[in-house]
Short mmCIF file of C-alpha atoms and ligand atoms in Angstrom, two decimals:
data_model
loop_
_atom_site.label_atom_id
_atom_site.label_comp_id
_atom_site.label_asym_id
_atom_site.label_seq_id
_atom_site.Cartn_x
_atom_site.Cartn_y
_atom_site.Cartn_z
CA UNK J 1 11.02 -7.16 -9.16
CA UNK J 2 7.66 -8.51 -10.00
CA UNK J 3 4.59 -7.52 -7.57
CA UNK J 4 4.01 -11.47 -6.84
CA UNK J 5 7.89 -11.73 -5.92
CA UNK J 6 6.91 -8.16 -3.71
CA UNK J 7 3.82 -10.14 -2.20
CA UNK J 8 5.72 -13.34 -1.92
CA UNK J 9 9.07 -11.24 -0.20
CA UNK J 10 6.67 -10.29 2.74
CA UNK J 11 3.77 -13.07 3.57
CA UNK J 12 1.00 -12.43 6.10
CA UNK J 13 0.61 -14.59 8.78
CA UNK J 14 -0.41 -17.41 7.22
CA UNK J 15 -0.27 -19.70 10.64
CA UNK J 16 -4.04 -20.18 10.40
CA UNK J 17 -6.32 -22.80 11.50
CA UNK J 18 -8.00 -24.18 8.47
CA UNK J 19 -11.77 -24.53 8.93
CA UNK J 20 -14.71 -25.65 6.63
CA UNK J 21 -16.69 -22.48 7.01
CA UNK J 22 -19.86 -24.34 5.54
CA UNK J 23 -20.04 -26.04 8.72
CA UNK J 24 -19.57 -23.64 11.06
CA UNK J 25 -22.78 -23.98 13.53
CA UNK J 26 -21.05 -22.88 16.54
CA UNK J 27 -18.57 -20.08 16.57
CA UNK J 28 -15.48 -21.75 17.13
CA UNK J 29 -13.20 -19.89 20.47
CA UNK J 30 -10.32 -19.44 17.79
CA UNK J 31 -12.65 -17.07 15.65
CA UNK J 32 -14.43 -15.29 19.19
CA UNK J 33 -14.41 -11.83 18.62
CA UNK J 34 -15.31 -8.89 20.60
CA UNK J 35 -16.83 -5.63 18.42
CA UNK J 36 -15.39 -2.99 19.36
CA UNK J 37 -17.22 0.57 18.72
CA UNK J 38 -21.06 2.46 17.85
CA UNK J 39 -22.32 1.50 14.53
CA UNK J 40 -23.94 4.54 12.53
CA UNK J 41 -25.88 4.65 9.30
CA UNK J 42 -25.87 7.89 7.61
CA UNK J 43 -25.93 8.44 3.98
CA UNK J 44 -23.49 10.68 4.13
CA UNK J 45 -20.20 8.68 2.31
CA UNK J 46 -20.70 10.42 -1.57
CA UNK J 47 -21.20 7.63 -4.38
CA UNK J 48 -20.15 9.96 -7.30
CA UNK J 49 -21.13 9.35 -11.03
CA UNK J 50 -17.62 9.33 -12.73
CA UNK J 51 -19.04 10.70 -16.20
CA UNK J 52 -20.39 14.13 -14.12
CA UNK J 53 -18.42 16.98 -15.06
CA UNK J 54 -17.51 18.07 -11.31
CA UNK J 55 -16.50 14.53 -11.04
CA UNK J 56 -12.57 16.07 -9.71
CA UNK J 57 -14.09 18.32 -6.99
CA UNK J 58 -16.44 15.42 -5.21
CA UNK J 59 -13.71 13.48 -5.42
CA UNK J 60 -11.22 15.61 -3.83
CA UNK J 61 -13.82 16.46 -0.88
CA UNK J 62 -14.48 13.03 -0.68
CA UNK J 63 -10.85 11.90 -0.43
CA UNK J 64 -10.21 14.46 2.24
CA UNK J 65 -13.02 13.95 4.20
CA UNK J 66 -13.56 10.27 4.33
CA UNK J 67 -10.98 8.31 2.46
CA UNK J 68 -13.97 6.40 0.92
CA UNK J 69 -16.42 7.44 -1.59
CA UNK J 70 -19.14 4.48 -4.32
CA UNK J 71 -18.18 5.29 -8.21
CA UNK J 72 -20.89 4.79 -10.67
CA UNK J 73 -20.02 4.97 -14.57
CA UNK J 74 -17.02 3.32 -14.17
CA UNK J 75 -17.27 1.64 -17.39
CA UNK J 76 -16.59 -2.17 -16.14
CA UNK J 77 -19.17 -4.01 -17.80
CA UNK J 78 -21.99 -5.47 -15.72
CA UNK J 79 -21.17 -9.10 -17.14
CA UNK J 80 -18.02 -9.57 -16.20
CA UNK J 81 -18.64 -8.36 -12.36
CA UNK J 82 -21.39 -11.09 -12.17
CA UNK J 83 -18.96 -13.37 -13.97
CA UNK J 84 -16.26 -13.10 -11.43
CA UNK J 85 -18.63 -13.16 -8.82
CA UNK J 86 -20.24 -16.47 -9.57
CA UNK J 87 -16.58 -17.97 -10.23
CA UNK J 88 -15.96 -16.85 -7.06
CA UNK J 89 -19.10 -18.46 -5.58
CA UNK J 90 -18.10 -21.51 -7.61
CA UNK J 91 -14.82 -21.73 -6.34
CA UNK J 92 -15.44 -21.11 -2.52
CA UNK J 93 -18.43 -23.68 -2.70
CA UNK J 94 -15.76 -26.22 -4.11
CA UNK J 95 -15.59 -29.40 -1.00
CA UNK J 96 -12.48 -28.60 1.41
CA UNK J 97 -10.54 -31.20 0.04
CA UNK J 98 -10.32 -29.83 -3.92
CA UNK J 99 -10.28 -25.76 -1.96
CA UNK J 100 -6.81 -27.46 -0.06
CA UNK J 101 -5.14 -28.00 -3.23
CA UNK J 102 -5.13 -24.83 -3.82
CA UNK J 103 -3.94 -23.14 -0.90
CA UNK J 104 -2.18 -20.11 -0.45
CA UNK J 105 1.76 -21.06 0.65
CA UNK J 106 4.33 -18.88 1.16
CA UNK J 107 6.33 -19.65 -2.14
CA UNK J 108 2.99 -18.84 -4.13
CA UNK J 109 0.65 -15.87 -2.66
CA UNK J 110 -1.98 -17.04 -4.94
CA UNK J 111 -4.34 -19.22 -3.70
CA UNK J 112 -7.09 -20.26 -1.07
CA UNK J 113 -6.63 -18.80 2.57
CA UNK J 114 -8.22 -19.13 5.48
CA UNK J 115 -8.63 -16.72 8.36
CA UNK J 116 -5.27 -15.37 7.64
CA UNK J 117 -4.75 -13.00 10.67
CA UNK J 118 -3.80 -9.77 9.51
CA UNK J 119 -1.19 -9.00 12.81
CA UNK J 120 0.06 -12.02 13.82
CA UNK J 121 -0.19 -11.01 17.75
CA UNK J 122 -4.18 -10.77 16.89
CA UNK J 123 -6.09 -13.29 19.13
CA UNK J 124 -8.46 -14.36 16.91
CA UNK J 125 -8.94 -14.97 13.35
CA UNK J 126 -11.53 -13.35 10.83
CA UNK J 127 -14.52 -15.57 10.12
CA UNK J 128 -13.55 -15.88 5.95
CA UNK J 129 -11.46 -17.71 3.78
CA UNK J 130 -9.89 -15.39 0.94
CA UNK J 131 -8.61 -16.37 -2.71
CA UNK J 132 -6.29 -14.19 -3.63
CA UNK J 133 -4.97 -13.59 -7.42
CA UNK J 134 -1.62 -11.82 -8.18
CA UNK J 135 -0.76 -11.00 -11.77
CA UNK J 136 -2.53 -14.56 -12.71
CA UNK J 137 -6.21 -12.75 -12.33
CA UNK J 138 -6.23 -13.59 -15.20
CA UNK J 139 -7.12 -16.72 -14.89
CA UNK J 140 -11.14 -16.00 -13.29
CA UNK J 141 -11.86 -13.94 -16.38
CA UNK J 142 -9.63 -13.33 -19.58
CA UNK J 143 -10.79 -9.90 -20.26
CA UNK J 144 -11.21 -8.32 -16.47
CA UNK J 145 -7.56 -7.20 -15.96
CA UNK J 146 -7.37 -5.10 -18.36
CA UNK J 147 -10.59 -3.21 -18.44
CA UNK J 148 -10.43 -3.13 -14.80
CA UNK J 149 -6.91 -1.39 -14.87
CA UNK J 150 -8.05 0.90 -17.77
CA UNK J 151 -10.69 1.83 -15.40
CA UNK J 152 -8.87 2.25 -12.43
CA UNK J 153 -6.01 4.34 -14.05
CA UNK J 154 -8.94 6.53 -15.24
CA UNK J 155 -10.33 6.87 -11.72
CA UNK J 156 -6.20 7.62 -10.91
CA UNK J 157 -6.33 10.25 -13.77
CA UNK J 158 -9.53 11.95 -11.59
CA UNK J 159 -7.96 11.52 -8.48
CA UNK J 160 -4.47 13.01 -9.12
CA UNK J 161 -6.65 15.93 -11.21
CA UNK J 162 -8.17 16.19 -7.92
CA UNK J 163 -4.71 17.00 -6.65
CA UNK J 164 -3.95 19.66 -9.00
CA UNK J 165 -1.59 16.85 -10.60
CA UNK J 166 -1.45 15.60 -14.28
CA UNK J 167 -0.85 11.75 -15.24
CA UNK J 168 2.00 12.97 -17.08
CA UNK J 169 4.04 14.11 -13.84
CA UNK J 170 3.78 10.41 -12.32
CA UNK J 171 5.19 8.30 -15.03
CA UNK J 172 4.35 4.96 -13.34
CA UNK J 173 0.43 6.00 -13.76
CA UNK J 174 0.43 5.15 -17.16
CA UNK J 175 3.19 2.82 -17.86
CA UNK J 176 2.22 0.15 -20.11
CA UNK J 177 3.58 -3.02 -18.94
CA UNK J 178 2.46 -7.32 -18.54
CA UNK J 179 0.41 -7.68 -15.82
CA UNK J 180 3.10 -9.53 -13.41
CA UNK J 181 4.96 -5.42 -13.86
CA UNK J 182 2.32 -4.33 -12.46
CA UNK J 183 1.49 -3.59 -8.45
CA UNK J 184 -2.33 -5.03 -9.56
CA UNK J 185 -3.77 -7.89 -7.66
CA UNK J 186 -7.23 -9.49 -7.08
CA UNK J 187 -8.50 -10.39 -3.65
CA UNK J 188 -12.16 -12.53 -3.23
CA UNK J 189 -13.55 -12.31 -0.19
CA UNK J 190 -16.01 -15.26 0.97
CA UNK J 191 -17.75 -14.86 4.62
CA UNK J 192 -20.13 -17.58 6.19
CA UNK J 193 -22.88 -16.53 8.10
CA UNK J 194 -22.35 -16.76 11.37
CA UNK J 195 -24.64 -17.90 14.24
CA UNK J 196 -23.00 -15.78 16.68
CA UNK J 197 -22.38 -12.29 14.41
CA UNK J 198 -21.72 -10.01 17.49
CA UNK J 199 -18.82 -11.99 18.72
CA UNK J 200 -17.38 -12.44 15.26
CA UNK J 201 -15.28 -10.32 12.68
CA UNK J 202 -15.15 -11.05 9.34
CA UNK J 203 -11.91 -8.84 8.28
CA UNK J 204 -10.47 -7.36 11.50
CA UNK J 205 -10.07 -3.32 11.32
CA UNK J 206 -7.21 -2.19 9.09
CA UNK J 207 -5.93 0.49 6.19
CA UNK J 208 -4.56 -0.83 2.72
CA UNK J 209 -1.44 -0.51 1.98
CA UNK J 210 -2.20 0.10 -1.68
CA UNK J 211 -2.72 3.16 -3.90
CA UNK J 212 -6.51 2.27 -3.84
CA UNK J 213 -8.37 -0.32 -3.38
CA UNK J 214 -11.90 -1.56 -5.45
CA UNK J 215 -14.34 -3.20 -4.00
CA UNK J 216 -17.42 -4.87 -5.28
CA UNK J 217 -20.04 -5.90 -2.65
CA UNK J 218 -22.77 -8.33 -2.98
CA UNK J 219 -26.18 -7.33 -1.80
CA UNK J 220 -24.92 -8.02 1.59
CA UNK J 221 -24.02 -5.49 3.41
CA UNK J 222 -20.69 -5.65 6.07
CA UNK J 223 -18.43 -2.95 4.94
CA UNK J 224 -17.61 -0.69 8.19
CA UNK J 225 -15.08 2.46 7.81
CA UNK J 226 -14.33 4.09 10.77
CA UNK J 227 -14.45 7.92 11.57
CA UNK J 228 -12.71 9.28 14.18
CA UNK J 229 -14.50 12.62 14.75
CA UNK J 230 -16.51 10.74 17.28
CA UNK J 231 -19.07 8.93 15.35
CA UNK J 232 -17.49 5.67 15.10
CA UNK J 233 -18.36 2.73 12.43
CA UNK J 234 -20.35 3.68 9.16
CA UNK J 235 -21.94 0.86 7.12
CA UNK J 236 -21.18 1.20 3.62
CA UNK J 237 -24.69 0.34 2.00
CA UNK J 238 -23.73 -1.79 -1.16
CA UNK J 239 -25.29 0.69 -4.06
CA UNK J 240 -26.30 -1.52 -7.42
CA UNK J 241 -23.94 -1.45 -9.75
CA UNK J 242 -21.51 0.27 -7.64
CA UNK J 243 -17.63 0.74 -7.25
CA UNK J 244 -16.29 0.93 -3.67
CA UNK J 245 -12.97 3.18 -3.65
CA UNK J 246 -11.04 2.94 -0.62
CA UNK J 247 -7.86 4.74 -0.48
CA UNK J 248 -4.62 3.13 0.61
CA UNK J 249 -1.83 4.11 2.90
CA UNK J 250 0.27 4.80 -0.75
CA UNK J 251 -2.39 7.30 -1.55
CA UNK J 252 -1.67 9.32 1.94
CA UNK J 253 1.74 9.51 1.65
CA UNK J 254 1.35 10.44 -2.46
CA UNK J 255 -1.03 13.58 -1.45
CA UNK J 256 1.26 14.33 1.85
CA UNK J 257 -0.70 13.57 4.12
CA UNK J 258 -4.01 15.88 2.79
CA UNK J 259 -6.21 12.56 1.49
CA UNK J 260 -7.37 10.08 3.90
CA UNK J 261 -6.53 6.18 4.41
CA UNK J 262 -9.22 5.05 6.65
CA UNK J 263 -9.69 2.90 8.57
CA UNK J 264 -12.26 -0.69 7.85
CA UNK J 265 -13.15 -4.02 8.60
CA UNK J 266 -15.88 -6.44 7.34
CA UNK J 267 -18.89 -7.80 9.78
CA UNK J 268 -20.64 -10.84 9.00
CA UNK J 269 -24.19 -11.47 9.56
CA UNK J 270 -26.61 -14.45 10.90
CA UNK J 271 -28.10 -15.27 7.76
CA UNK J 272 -26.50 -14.21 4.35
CA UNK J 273 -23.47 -15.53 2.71
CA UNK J 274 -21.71 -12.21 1.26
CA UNK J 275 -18.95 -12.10 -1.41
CA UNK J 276 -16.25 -9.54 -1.83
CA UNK J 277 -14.48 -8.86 -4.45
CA UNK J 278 -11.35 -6.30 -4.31
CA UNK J 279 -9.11 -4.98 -7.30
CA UNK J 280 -5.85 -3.78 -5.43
CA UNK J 281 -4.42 -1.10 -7.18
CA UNK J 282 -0.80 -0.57 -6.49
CA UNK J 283 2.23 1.14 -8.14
CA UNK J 284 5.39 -1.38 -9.85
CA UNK J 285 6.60 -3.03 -6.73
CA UNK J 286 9.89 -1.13 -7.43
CA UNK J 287 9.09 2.42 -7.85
CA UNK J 288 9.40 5.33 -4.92
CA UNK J 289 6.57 6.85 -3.98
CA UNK J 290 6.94 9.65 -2.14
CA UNK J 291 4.72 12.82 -1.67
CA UNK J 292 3.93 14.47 -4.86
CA UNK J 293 6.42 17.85 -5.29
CA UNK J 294 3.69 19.96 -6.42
CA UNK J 295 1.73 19.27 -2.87
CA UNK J 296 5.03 20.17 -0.86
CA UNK J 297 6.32 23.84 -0.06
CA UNK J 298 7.81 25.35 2.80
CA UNK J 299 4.18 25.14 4.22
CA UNK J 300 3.49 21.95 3.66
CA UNK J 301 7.11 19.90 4.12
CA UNK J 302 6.92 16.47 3.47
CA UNK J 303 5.54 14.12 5.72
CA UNK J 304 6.90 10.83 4.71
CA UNK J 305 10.33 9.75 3.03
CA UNK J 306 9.67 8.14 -0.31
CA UNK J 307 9.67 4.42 0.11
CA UNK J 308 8.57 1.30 -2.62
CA UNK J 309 5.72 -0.55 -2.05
CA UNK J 310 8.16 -3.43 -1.68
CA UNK J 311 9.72 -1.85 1.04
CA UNK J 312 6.53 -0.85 2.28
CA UNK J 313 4.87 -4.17 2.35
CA UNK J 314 7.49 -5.55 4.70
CA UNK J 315 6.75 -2.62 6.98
CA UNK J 316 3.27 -3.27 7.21
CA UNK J 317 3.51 -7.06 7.66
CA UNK J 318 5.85 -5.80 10.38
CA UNK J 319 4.30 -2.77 12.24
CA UNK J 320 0.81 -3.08 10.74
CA UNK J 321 -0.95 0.28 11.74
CA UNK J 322 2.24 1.70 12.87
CA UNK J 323 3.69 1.40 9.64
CA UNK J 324 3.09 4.76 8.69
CA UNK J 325 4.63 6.72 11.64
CA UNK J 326 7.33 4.72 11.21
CA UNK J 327 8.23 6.32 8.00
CA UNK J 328 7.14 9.57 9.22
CA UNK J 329 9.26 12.79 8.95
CA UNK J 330 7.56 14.56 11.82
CA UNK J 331 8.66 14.04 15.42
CA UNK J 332 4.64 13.30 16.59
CA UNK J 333 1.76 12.79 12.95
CA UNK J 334 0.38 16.14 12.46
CA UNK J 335 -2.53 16.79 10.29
CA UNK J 336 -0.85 17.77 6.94
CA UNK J 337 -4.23 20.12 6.41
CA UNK J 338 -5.07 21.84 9.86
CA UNK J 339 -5.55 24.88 7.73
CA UNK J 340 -8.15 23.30 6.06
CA UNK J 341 -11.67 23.01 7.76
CA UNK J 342 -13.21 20.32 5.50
CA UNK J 343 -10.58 17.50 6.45
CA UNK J 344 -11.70 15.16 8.55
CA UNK J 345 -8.04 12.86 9.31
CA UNK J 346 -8.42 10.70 11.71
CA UNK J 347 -5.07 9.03 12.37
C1 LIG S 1 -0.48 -7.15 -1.42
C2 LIG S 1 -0.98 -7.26 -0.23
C3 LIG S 1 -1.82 -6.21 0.44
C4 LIG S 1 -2.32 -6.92 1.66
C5 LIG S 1 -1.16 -7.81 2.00
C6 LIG S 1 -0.85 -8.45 0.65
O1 LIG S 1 0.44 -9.04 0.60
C7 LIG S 1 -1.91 -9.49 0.30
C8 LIG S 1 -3.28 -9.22 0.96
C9 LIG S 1 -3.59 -7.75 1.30
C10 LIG S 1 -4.47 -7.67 2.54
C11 LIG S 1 -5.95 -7.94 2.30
C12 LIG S 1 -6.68 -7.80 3.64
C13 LIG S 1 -6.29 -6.56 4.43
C14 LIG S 1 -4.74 -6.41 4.47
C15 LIG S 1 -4.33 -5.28 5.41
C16 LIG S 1 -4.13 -7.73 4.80
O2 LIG S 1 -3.76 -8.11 5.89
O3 LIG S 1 -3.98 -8.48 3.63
C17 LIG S 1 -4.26 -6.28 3.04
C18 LIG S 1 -2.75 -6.06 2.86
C19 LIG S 1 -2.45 -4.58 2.72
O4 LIG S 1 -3.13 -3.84 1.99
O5 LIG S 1 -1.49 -4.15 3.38
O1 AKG S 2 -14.94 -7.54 2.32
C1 AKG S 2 -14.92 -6.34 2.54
O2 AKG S 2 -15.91 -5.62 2.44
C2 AKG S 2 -13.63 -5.68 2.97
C3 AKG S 2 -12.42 -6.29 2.30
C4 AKG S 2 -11.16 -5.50 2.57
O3 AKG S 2 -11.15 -4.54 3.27
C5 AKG S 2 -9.90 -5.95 1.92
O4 AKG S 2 -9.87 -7.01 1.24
O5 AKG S 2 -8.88 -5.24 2.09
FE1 FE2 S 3 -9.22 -3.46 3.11
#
């Protein structure tokens, strides 16, 4: 199975109301939102240069203790980050009509969306319309894929070193392979500004169900990750030149349970266009992920059965942030670190 058959096997809610977003002067009642939460600003979310030699060890607190950390010296080229982005720009700008012919259906998960709720019970939709890419990313910039997934396994390399693990004892890390093999996807981002921000959401709150996710934001700022030790929402100040790494729910499971999937959503603002971009990194559709052996002992029993991120995608699209207990092995989700003061979990 191909990941855009695994995206195409379980659609999102894709009963949306279409709206030209350019001429949104009012916020419309289908897009009325109410913000839930405190909004904090510390500094404290780690942007980590991936050339420094502890690189391993900030990741590994980071992963633990917020799910989230900014990557700098990730070797993707400046150019083709402002080359996506102003294809992006170009495309989203495009008049509704010539947008419309491309739209996202549920034979082809490629294309143009619009406010695609992401539970279908949710009452009201994001304020964005998304294009989203699967193995035909291609087709924004010929050489992005592939120095974007050399980059990203190297950040995987870090990460499972992180976990004590080597790239050699999870073969799908490094298997070569055409781009439709692969669980790799691209996902633009394109929110209005909004006359009314407070009573509008741009993405609603939610966890990836990815490996990880990358995410390149525009000046803009309207990144939130939650933290449940009380604080509430964090803005993620976009860092120049800056990587994004949010872990997935595939990533928790992976490190039973001991790394963090948090928990975000995108804000828009009054004035400022912003543009997302986001590199999803999964595993081939068709391969079990389960948590690692070398993580589980009689201390530390698995937490999840394994489970494809086909399979896993139709749970989400399903249960949506219930889709993890219901793989869970545990009667009740336990922290799979209590023993261990610098994790900060917050499911
Ligand atoms: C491959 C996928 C992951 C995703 C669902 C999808 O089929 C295509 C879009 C992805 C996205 C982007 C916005 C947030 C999210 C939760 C959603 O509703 O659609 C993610 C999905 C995910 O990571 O589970
Ligand atoms: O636009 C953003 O900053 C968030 C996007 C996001 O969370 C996603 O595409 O999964
Ligand atoms: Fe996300």
């Amino acid at each position: 199975m191909s990941s855009s058959d695994a995206f195409r096997a379980h659609p999102l809610n894709l009963n949306h109301k279409v709206i030209d977003l350019s001429l949104v002067k009012i916020l419309p009642d289908s897009h009325a939102w109410t913000l839930e939460g405190d909004i904090f600003n510390p500094e404290s979310i780690p942007i980590i240069n991936m050339n420094d030699e502890n690189a391993m060890e900030l990741m590994r607190f980071a992963c633990k203790t917020w799910g989230v950390f900014q990557v700098v010296n990730h070797n993707v080229p400046k150019n083709l980050v402002d080359e996506v982005e102003l294809q992006g720009e170009r495309l989203f700008s495009l008049p509704m009509d010539r947008k419309l012919m491309a739209e996202r259906t549920l034979n082809d998960m490629s294309g143009m969306g619009w406010c695609v709720s992401l539970l279908s019970l949710q009452r009201a939709c994001g304020l964005r319309a998304s294009l989203f890419l699967d193995h035909r990313l291609n087709m924004l910039s010929s050489c992005g894929p592939m120095t974007t997934i050399s980059s990203a396994r190297r950040l995987m390399g870090l990460i499972l070193g992180s976990l004590g693990v080597t790239e050699d004892d999870v073969k799908w890390v490094g298997s070569e392979g055409e781009l439709e093999e692969r669980g790799a996807a691209l996902q633009l981002n394109s929110y209005p500004p909004c006359p009314d921000p407070d009573r509008a959401i741009g993405m609603a709150a939610h966890t990836d169900s990815t490996i990880l996710n990358i995410l390149h934001q525009s000046n803009t700022n309207g990144l939130q990750v939650f933290r449940g030790d009380g604080t509430g929402w964090i803005t993620l100040q976009p860092h120049p030149g800056a990587f994004v790494i949010l872990l997935g729910d595939l990533m928790h499971i992976l490190s039973n349970g001991l790394y963090l999937n948090p928990i975000h959503r995108a804000i828009v603002n009054q004035t400022r266009h912003r543009l997302s971009i986001v590199y999803l990194h999964g595993p081939p559709p068709s391969v079990k992920i389960g948590p690692l052996p070398q993580l589980v002992d009689s201390n530390h029993p698995p937490l999840y059965r394994p489970i494809t991120w086909n399979e896993y995608l139709g749970i989400k699209a399903q249960y949506f942030d219930k889709a993890l207990t219901t793989i869970s092995l545990r009667n009740g989700f336990m922290d799979a670190d209590d023993d261990d003061d610098d994790s900060g979990k917050i499911d």
